[in-house]
GROMACS .gro file of N, CA and C in nm:
model
  459
    1MET      N    1   5.309   7.134  12.300
    1MET     CA    2   5.261   7.287  12.320
    1MET      C    3   5.107   7.304  12.287
    2SER      N    4   5.062   7.241  12.192
    2SER     CA    5   4.924   7.252  12.165
    2SER      C    6   4.833   7.204  12.261
    3HIS      N    7   4.872   7.106  12.338
    3HIS     CA    8   4.792   7.048  12.454
    3HIS      C    9   4.788   7.159  12.570
    4VAL      N   10   4.905   7.217  12.587
    4VAL     CA   11   4.911   7.315  12.708
    4VAL      C   12   4.823   7.431  12.675
    5ILE      N   13   4.827   7.483  12.544
    5ILE     CA   14   4.737   7.589  12.490
    5ILE      C   15   4.590   7.544  12.500
    6ALA      N   16   4.559   7.432  12.437
    6ALA     CA   17   4.418   7.401  12.432
    6ALA      C   18   4.350   7.371  12.554
    7THR      N   19   4.424   7.331  12.664
    7THR     CA   20   4.374   7.303  12.792
    7THR      C   21   4.398   7.421  12.890
    8PHE      N   22   4.454   7.528  12.837
    8PHE     CA   23   4.491   7.643  12.923
    8PHE      C   24   4.568   7.599  13.047
    9PHE      N   25   4.687   7.549  13.006
    9PHE     CA   26   4.788   7.522  13.100
    9PHE      C   27   4.730   7.393  13.203
   10TYR      N   28   4.640   7.306  13.134
   10TYR     CA   29   4.599   7.187  13.189
   10TYR      C   30   4.474   7.199  13.280
   11ILE      N   31   4.420   7.329  13.285
   11ILE     CA   32   4.305   7.366  13.357
   11ILE      C   33   4.181   7.288  13.307
   12GLY      N   34   4.177   7.258  13.177
   12GLY     CA   35   4.076   7.168  13.111
   12GLY      C   36   4.063   7.021  13.168
   13HIS      N   37   4.162   6.973  13.236
   13HIS     CA   38   4.158   6.848  13.289
   13HIS      C   39   4.095   6.846  13.426
   14LEU      N   40   4.057   6.950  13.486
   14LEU     CA   41   3.985   6.963  13.625
   14LEU      C   42   3.843   6.914  13.594
   15ARG      N   43   3.799   6.842  13.692
   15ARG     CA   44   3.662   6.786  13.676
   15ARG      C   45   3.592   6.809  13.817
   16PRO      N   46   3.463   6.815  13.819
   16PRO     CA   47   3.375   6.828  13.703
   16PRO      C   48   3.365   6.964  13.625
   17ALA      N   49   3.307   6.967  13.527
   17ALA     CA   50   3.266   7.099  13.453
   17ALA      C   51   3.395   7.173  13.408
   18PRO      N   52   3.482   7.116  13.320
   18PRO     CA   53   3.607   7.175  13.292
   18PRO      C   54   3.579   7.314  13.215
   19GLY      N   55   3.470   7.334  13.144
   19GLY     CA   56   3.439   7.456  13.078
   19GLY      C   57   3.420   7.561  13.192
   20SER      N   58   3.361   7.535  13.296
   20SER     CA   59   3.340   7.626  13.411
   20SER      C   60   3.483   7.663  13.476
   21TRP      N   61   3.562   7.557  13.492
   21TRP     CA   62   3.694   7.584  13.545
   21TRP      C   63   3.781   7.682  13.453
   22GLY      N   64   3.769   7.634  13.316
   22GLY     CA   65   3.843   7.713  13.224
   22GLY      C   66   3.788   7.882  13.230
   23SER      N   67   3.651   7.893  13.247
   23SER     CA   68   3.612   8.026  13.251
   23SER      C   69   3.662   8.099  13.375
   24LEU      N   70   3.663   8.024  13.486
   24LEU     CA   71   3.708   8.080  13.616
   24LEU      C   72   3.843   8.119  13.597
   25ALA      N   73   3.937   8.035  13.532
   25ALA     CA   74   4.077   8.074  13.521
   25ALA      C   75   4.091   8.190  13.428
   26ALA      N   76   3.996   8.188  13.323
   26ALA     CA   77   3.998   8.316  13.248
   26ALA      C   78   3.953   8.437  13.313
   27LEU      N   79   3.852   8.429  13.401
   27LEU     CA   80   3.802   8.545  13.480
   27LEU      C   81   3.931   8.605  13.562
   28ILE      N   82   4.009   8.510  13.626
   28ILE     CA   83   4.110   8.560  13.713
   28ILE      C   84   4.227   8.616  13.632
   29SER      N   85   4.271   8.547  13.522
   29SER     CA   86   4.371   8.598  13.437
   29SER      C   87   4.332   8.730  13.357
   30GLY      N   88   4.197   8.730  13.321
   30GLY     CA   89   4.146   8.845  13.249
   30GLY      C   90   4.150   8.978  13.336
   31ALA      N   91   4.111   8.958  13.465
   31ALA     CA   92   4.125   9.066  13.549
   31ALA      C   93   4.257   9.115  13.565
   32GLY      N   94   4.357   9.021  13.568
   32GLY     CA   95   4.507   9.060  13.582
   32GLY      C   96   4.548   9.123  13.454
   33LEU      N   97   4.497   9.087  13.339
   33LEU     CA   98   4.536   9.154  13.222
   33LEU      C   99   4.474   9.297  13.220
   34ILE      N  100   4.347   9.298  13.257
   34ILE     CA  101   4.289   9.446  13.250
   34ILE      C  102   4.357   9.530  13.347
   35TYR      N  103   4.384   9.483  13.475
   35TYR     CA  104   4.437   9.581  13.576
   35TYR      C  105   4.595   9.594  13.548
   36GLY      N  106   4.657   9.497  13.477
   36GLY     CA  107   4.794   9.503  13.445
   36GLY      C  108   4.834   9.572  13.312
   37ALA      N  109   4.757   9.562  13.214
   37ALA     CA  110   4.779   9.618  13.083
   37ALA      C  111   4.676   9.684  13.007
   38GLY      N  112   4.553   9.700  13.078
   38GLY     CA  113   4.447   9.767  13.022
   38GLY      C  114   4.377   9.718  12.913
   39LEU      N  115   4.306   9.801  12.836
   39LEU     CA  116   4.241   9.751  12.717
   39LEU      C  117   4.321   9.684  12.612
   40ILE      N  118   4.447   9.746  12.599
   40ILE     CA  119   4.534   9.685  12.488
   40ILE      C  120   4.573   9.542  12.536
   41GLY      N  121   4.608   9.538  12.655
   41GLY     CA  122   4.641   9.402  12.714
   41GLY      C  123   4.537   9.293  12.692
   42ILE      N  124   4.416   9.322  12.727
   42ILE     CA  125   4.310   9.226  12.706
   42ILE      C  126   4.271   9.194  12.561
   43CYS      N  127   4.285   9.312  12.487
   43CYS     CA  128   4.258   9.284  12.345
   43CYS      C  129   4.374   9.188  12.277
   44ALA      N  130   4.491   9.217  12.317
   44ALA     CA  131   4.602   9.131  12.259
   44ALA      C  132   4.577   8.999  12.317
   45GLY      N  133   4.537   8.970  12.442
   45GLY     CA  134   4.521   8.843  12.487
   45GLY      C  135   4.396   8.773  12.420
   46ILE      N  136   4.296   8.845  12.378
   46ILE     CA  137   4.172   8.791  12.313
   46ILE      C  138   4.228   8.741  12.177
   47PHE      N  139   4.315   8.825  12.110
   47PHE     CA  140   4.357   8.796  11.971
   47PHE      C  141   4.442   8.672  11.977
   48LEU      N  142   4.541   8.671  12.076
   48LEU     CA  143   4.627   8.541  12.076
   48LEU      C  144   4.554   8.417  12.126
   49ALA      N  145   4.452   8.443  12.215
   49ALA     CA  146   4.362   8.316  12.250
   49ALA      C  147   4.295   8.262  12.129
   50CYS      N  148   4.238   8.341  12.051
   50CYS     CA  149   4.166   8.310  11.942
   50CYS      C  150   4.258   8.239  11.821
   51LEU      N  151   4.369   8.305  11.799
   51LEU     CA  152   4.461   8.256  11.708
   51LEU      C  153   4.527   8.119  11.753
   52LEU      N  154   4.584   8.125  11.870
   52LEU     CA  155   4.649   8.006  11.919
   52LEU      C  156   4.543   7.898  11.957
   53GLY      N  157   4.433   7.941  11.998
   53GLY     CA  158   4.333   7.837  12.018
   53GLY      C  159   4.279   7.775  11.900
   54TYR      N  160   4.264   7.846  11.788
   54TYR     CA  161   4.234   7.774  11.668
   54TYR      C  162   4.338   7.671  11.625
   55TRP      N  163   4.454   7.712  11.641
   55TRP     CA  164   4.568   7.623  11.594
   55TRP      C  165   4.582   7.507  11.683
   56ALA      N  166   4.567   7.523  11.825
   56ALA     CA  167   4.580   7.418  11.908
   56ALA      C  168   4.469   7.324  11.908
   57THR      N  169   4.343   7.373  11.880
   57THR     CA  170   4.224   7.284  11.876
   57THR      C  171   4.246   7.204  11.753
   58LYS      N  172   4.290   7.252  11.639
   58LYS     CA  173   4.300   7.197  11.514
   58LYS      C  174   4.397   7.075  11.529
   59LYS      N  175   4.507   7.107  11.600
   59LYS     CA  176   4.607   6.997  11.623
   59LYS      C  177   4.557   6.894  11.730
   60GLU      N  178   4.486   6.933  11.836
   60GLU     CA  179   4.447   6.833  11.929
   60GLU      C  180   4.331   6.752  11.881
   61THR      N  181   4.257   6.792  11.777
   61THR     CA  182   4.143   6.717  11.741
   61THR      C  183   4.167   6.639  11.609
   62ALA      N  184   4.287   6.663  11.538
   62ALA     CA  185   4.311   6.602  11.408
   62ALA      C  186   4.300   6.458  11.423
   63GLY      N  187   4.214   6.395  11.344
   63GLY     CA  188   4.210   6.255  11.339
   63GLY      C  189   4.112   6.193  11.437
   64GLN      N  190   4.046   6.268  11.521
   64GLN     CA  191   3.975   6.232  11.645
   64GLN      C  192   3.825   6.234  11.598
   65TYR      N  193   3.746   6.148  11.660
   65TYR     CA  194   3.606   6.149  11.634
   65TYR      C  195   3.541   6.267  11.705
   66ASP      N  196   3.575   6.297  11.829
   66ASP     CA  197   3.518   6.408  11.901
   66ASP      C  198   3.593   6.537  11.851
   67HIS      N  199   3.512   6.622  11.787
   67HIS     CA  200   3.579   6.751  11.743
   67HIS      C  201   3.575   6.861  11.840
   68ASP      N  202   3.516   6.839  11.965
   68ASP     CA  203   3.513   6.935  12.069
   68ASP      C  204   3.524   6.867  12.213
   69PRO      N  205   3.634   6.801  12.241
   69PRO     CA  206   3.663   6.739  12.373
   69PRO      C  207   3.646   6.840  12.475
   70SER      N  208   3.591   6.788  12.585
   70SER     CA  209   3.566   6.889  12.713
   70SER      C  210   3.700   6.937  12.763
   71GLU      N  211   3.812   6.864  12.750
   71GLU     CA  212   3.933   6.933  12.804
   71GLU      C  213   3.983   7.044  12.725
   72ILE      N  214   3.942   7.080  12.616
   72ILE     CA  215   3.984   7.196  12.530
   72ILE      C  216   3.899   7.316  12.599
   73VAL      N  217   3.970   7.396  12.660
   73VAL     CA  218   3.899   7.511  12.723
   73VAL      C  219   3.955   7.656  12.687
   74ILE      N  220   4.042   7.652  12.585
   74ILE     CA  221   4.098   7.784  12.537
   74ILE      C  222   3.987   7.861  12.478
   75ASP      N  223   3.881   7.799  12.412
   75ASP     CA  224   3.770   7.875  12.360
   75ASP      C  225   3.688   7.937  12.470
   76GLU      N  226   3.677   7.872  12.593
   76GLU     CA  227   3.624   7.943  12.705
   76GLU      C  228   3.704   8.063  12.747
   77VAL      N  229   3.825   8.048  12.742
   77VAL     CA  230   3.920   8.167  12.780
   77VAL      C  231   3.902   8.290  12.684
   78ALA      N  232   3.908   8.258  12.555
   78ALA     CA  233   3.877   8.373  12.465
   78ALA      C  234   3.738   8.430  12.480
   79GLY      N  235   3.635   8.343  12.503
   79GLY     CA  236   3.497   8.394  12.511
   79GLY      C  237   3.490   8.473  12.646
   80GLN      N  238   3.550   8.417  12.768
   80GLN     CA  239   3.534   8.498  12.880
   80GLN      C  240   3.604   8.624  12.885
   81TRP      N  241   3.729   8.637  12.812
   81TRP     CA  242   3.794   8.759  12.813
   81TRP      C  243   3.715   8.853  12.723
   82ILE      N  244   3.651   8.806  12.623
   82ILE     CA  245   3.564   8.910  12.537
   82ILE      C  246   3.447   8.960  12.639
   83ALA      N  247   3.394   8.875  12.718
   83ALA     CA  248   3.279   8.909  12.807
   83ALA      C  249   3.329   9.015  12.900
   84LEU      N  250   3.456   9.023  12.927
   84LEU     CA  251   3.515   9.127  13.032
   84LEU      C  252   3.547   9.260  12.958
   85LEU      N  253   3.539   9.273  12.823
   85LEU     CA  254   3.581   9.393  12.767
   85LEU      C  255   3.515   9.524  12.821
   86PRO      N  256   3.399   9.514  12.851
   86PRO     CA  257   3.340   9.639  12.901
   86PRO      C  258   3.403   9.697  13.026
   87LEU      N  259   3.470   9.609  13.113
   87LEU     CA  260   3.548   9.647  13.233
   87LEU      C  261   3.676   9.706  13.192
   88ALA      N  262   3.723   9.675  13.073
   88ALA     CA  263   3.847   9.728  13.028
   88ALA      C  264   3.825   9.872  12.967
   89ILE      N  265   3.712   9.879  12.905
   89ILE     CA  266   3.665  10.018  12.833
   89ILE      C  267   3.635  10.121  12.937
   90TRP      N  268   3.560  10.064  13.034
   90TRP     CA  269   3.515  10.153  13.151
   90TRP      C  270   3.569  10.114  13.280
   91PRO      N  271   3.699  10.141  13.304
   91PRO     CA  272   3.767  10.079  13.422
   91PRO      C  273   3.708  10.136  13.546
   92LEU      N  274   3.689  10.041  13.649
   92LEU     CA  275   3.628  10.073  13.778
   92LEU      C  276   3.731  10.027  13.883
   93PRO      N  277   3.728  10.091  14.015
   93PRO     CA  278   3.807  10.020  14.122
   93PRO      C  279   3.758   9.882  14.136
   94PHE      N  280   3.853   9.793  14.174
   94PHE     CA  281   3.817   9.650  14.188
   94PHE      C  282   3.703   9.625  14.274
   95TYR      N  283   3.693   9.698  14.387
   95TYR     CA  284   3.593   9.661  14.483
   95TYR      C  285   3.440   9.690  14.422
   96THR      N  286   3.440   9.790  14.331
   96THR     CA  287   3.326   9.818  14.255
   96THR      C  288   3.306   9.720  14.139
   97ALA      N  289   3.407   9.690  14.076
   97ALA     CA  290   3.404   9.609  13.948
   97ALA      C  291   3.377   9.465  13.982
   98ALA      N  292   3.412   9.409  14.106
   98ALA     CA  293   3.401   9.272  14.139
   98ALA      C  294   3.262   9.221  14.112
   99VAL      N  295   3.148   9.293  14.127
   99VAL     CA  296   3.015   9.249  14.095
   99VAL      C  297   3.000   9.232  13.950
  100PHE      N  298   3.065   9.325  13.872
  100PHE     CA  299   3.051   9.314  13.734
  100PHE      C  300   3.133   9.193  13.668
  101TYR      N  301   3.254   9.166  13.737
  101TYR     CA  302   3.327   9.051  13.700
  101TYR      C  303   3.245   8.923  13.719
  102LEU      N  304   3.177   8.925  13.831
  102LEU     CA  305   3.091   8.803  13.862
  102LEU      C  306   2.975   8.794  13.760
  103PHE      N  307   2.905   8.917  13.729
  103PHE     CA  308   2.807   8.905  13.628
  103PHE      C  309   2.857   8.876  13.497
  104GLY      N  310   2.987   8.906  13.451
  104GLY     CA  311   3.046   8.868  13.321
  104GLY      C  312   3.064   8.711  13.309
  105PHE      N  313   3.107   8.656  13.428
  105PHE     CA  314   3.118   8.514  13.437
  105PHE      C  315   2.998   8.442  13.429
  106ALA      N  316   2.892   8.489  13.504
  106ALA     CA  317   2.769   8.426  13.497
  106ALA      C  318   2.699   8.448  13.358
  107ALA      N  319   2.704   8.547  13.303
  107ALA     CA  320   2.642   8.579  13.172
  107ALA      C  321   2.707   8.492  13.058
  108PHE      N  322   2.838   8.492  13.056
  108PHE     CA  323   2.910   8.410  12.967
  108PHE      C  324   2.873   8.267  12.977
  109ARG      N  325   2.873   8.209  13.106
  109ARG     CA  326   2.838   8.071  13.111
  109ARG      C  327   2.706   8.034  13.078
  110LEU      N  328   2.610   8.130  13.112
  110LEU     CA  329   2.473   8.119  13.072
  110LEU      C  330   2.460   8.101  12.923
  111PHE      N  331   2.514   8.193  12.841
  111PHE     CA  332   2.507   8.188  12.700
  111PHE      C  333   2.589   8.071  12.632
  112ASP      N  334   2.695   8.029  12.713
  112ASP     CA  335   2.783   7.926  12.659
  112ASP      C  336   2.710   7.784  12.687
  113ILE      N  337   2.642   7.774  12.789
  113ILE     CA  338   2.574   7.647  12.824
  113ILE      C  339   2.439   7.637  12.749
  114THR      N  340   2.352   7.734  12.737
  114THR     CA  341   2.220   7.743  12.679
  114THR      C  342   2.224   7.750  12.527
  115LYS      N  343   2.339   7.807  12.473
  115LYS     CA  344   2.350   7.828  12.333
  115LYS      C  345   2.246   7.873  12.252
  116PRO      N  346   2.204   8.007  12.295
  116PRO     CA  347   2.086   8.071  12.213
  116PRO      C  348   2.130   8.108  12.082
  117GLY      N  349   2.050   8.113  11.980
  117GLY     CA  350   2.068   8.170  11.853
  117GLY      C  351   2.193   8.150  11.781
  118LEU      N  352   2.280   8.239  11.768
  118LEU     CA  353   2.398   8.217  11.678
  118LEU      C  354   2.506   8.139  11.762
  119VAL      N  355   2.488   8.130  11.887
  119VAL     CA  356   2.593   8.047  11.965
  119VAL      C  357   2.558   7.898  11.936
  120GLY      N  358   2.433   7.855  11.923
  120GLY     CA  359   2.398   7.723  11.894
  120GLY      C  360   2.433   7.693  11.745
  121TRP      N  361   2.414   7.790  11.641
  121TRP     CA  362   2.451   7.774  11.527
  121TRP      C  363   2.609   7.749  11.503
  122ALA      N  364   2.688   7.828  11.570
  122ALA     CA  365   2.835   7.808  11.562
  122ALA      C  366   2.869   7.671  11.633
  123ASP      N  367   2.806   7.636  11.735
  123ASP     CA  368   2.842   7.512  11.816
  123ASP      C  369   2.820   7.394  11.720
  124ARG      N  370   2.732   7.398  11.629
  124ARG     CA  371   2.703   7.284  11.539
  124ARG      C  372   2.803   7.280  11.414
  125LEU      N  373   2.890   7.386  11.406
  125LEU     CA  374   2.988   7.377  11.313
  125LEU      C  375   3.098   7.280  11.346
  126VAL      N  376   3.134   7.183  11.262
  126VAL     CA  377   3.233   7.095  11.278
  126VAL      C  378   3.372   7.146  11.260
  127GLY      N  379   3.463   7.130  11.350
  127GLY     CA  380   3.594   7.161  11.333
  127GLY      C  381   3.644   7.273  11.428
  128PRO      N  382   3.759   7.309  11.422
  128PRO     CA  383   3.816   7.408  11.521
  128PRO      C  384   3.749   7.545  11.515
  129LEU      N  385   3.687   7.577  11.399
  129LEU     CA  386   3.618   7.708  11.393
  129LEU      C  387   3.500   7.704  11.475
  130GLY      N  388   3.423   7.602  11.462
  130GLY     CA  389   3.297   7.585  11.551
  130GLY      C  390   3.334   7.587  11.691
  131VAL      N  391   3.439   7.515  11.737
  131VAL     CA  392   3.481   7.511  11.884
  131VAL      C  393   3.504   7.645  11.928
  132MET      N  394   3.574   7.732  11.851
  132MET     CA  395   3.608   7.865  11.899
  132MET      C  396   3.503   7.966  11.896
  133LEU      N  397   3.434   7.954  11.765
  133LEU     CA  398   3.333   8.061  11.730
  133LEU      C  399   3.210   8.062  11.833
  134ASP      N  400   3.160   7.951  11.877
  134ASP     CA  401   3.052   7.958  11.970
  134ASP      C  402   3.083   8.032  12.102
  135ASP      N  403   3.199   8.014  12.146
  135ASP     CA  404   3.234   8.090  12.279
  135ASP      C  405   3.265   8.230  12.248
  136VAL      N  406   3.321   8.269  12.125
  136VAL     CA  407   3.339   8.402  12.097
  136VAL      C  408   3.206   8.477  12.090
  137ILE      N  409   3.113   8.416  12.022
  137ILE     CA  410   2.980   8.484  12.013
  137ILE      C  411   2.914   8.499  12.153
  138ALA      N  412   2.933   8.389  12.236
  138ALA     CA  413   2.876   8.384  12.369
  138ALA      C  414   2.938   8.508  12.445
  139GLY      N  415   3.077   8.526  12.420
  139GLY     CA  416   3.141   8.621  12.498
  139GLY      C  417   3.085   8.767  12.449
  140VAL      N  418   3.073   8.777  12.325
  140VAL     CA  419   3.006   8.907  12.267
  140VAL      C  420   2.877   8.935  12.339
  141MET      N  421   2.789   8.838  12.339
  141MET     CA  422   2.669   8.853  12.396
  141MET      C  423   2.672   8.885  12.550
  142ALA      N  424   2.757   8.819  12.621
  142ALA     CA  425   2.779   8.852  12.757
  142ALA      C  426   2.835   8.994  12.779
  143ALA      N  427   2.935   9.036  12.699
  143ALA     CA  428   2.985   9.165  12.698
  143ALA      C  429   2.872   9.268  12.658
  144ALA      N  430   2.784   9.240  12.567
  144ALA     CA  431   2.665   9.340  12.549
  144ALA      C  432   2.588   9.347  12.663
  145ALA      N  433   2.546   9.234  12.721
  145ALA     CA  434   2.473   9.250  12.850
  145ALA      C  435   2.529   9.322  12.963
  146MET      N  436   2.666   9.284  12.977
  146MET     CA  437   2.730   9.366  13.077
  146MET      C  438   2.735   9.512  13.049
  147ALA      N  439   2.756   9.549  12.927
  147ALA     CA  440   2.759   9.695  12.897
  147ALA      C  441   2.623   9.761  12.917
  148LEU      N  442   2.517   9.687  12.886
  148LEU     CA  443   2.385   9.737  12.903
  148LEU      C  444   2.353   9.765  13.043
  149VAL      N  445   2.397   9.668  13.134
  149VAL     CA  446   2.374   9.689  13.284
  149VAL      C  447   2.457   9.794  13.333
  150MET      N  448   2.583   9.810  13.294
  150MET     CA  449   2.677   9.901  13.329
  150MET      C  450   2.615  10.041  13.293
  151VAL      N  451   2.563  10.068  13.183
  151VAL     CA  452   2.503  10.187  13.137
  151VAL      C  453   2.376  10.232  13.218
  152ILE      N  454   2.290  10.125  13.237
  152ILE     CA  455   2.171  10.157  13.321
  152ILE      C  456   2.198  10.187  13.460
  153LEU      N  457   2.297  10.119  13.516
  153LEU     CA  458   2.336  10.150  13.655
  153LEU      C  459   2.432  10.277  13.668
   0.00000   0.00000   0.00000
């Protein structure tokens, strides 16, 4: 079960760029959560992804040299869902929100790949906390960027 969770139903085994595949799967499932269950649904999903992601990452990396293998993408799921929070707070019709979903995806991937500031600090932490935390912080940064753009527009 830990492998299914850590790889987000084996999405983490897709190549190339498993993190981007995980983020794309999270974008699609996150939109489903938002339109199906609203703010409470996406918040519950984020909580479960963080909690179960920590557990699954700890189990999957126990005794391994690589503390952050590329097939573990539950951290991207949690971060991407956080990045989508402004769309749950300020719901828009899908045809209008589609641009913001793409913006949230791009902003999250940018912060996750470039690892600015606190994202880089968290990424250097060894263990499941570091695996999860860098993506959570990248998600918060992407959500803040999206909220700013939504307010401006």
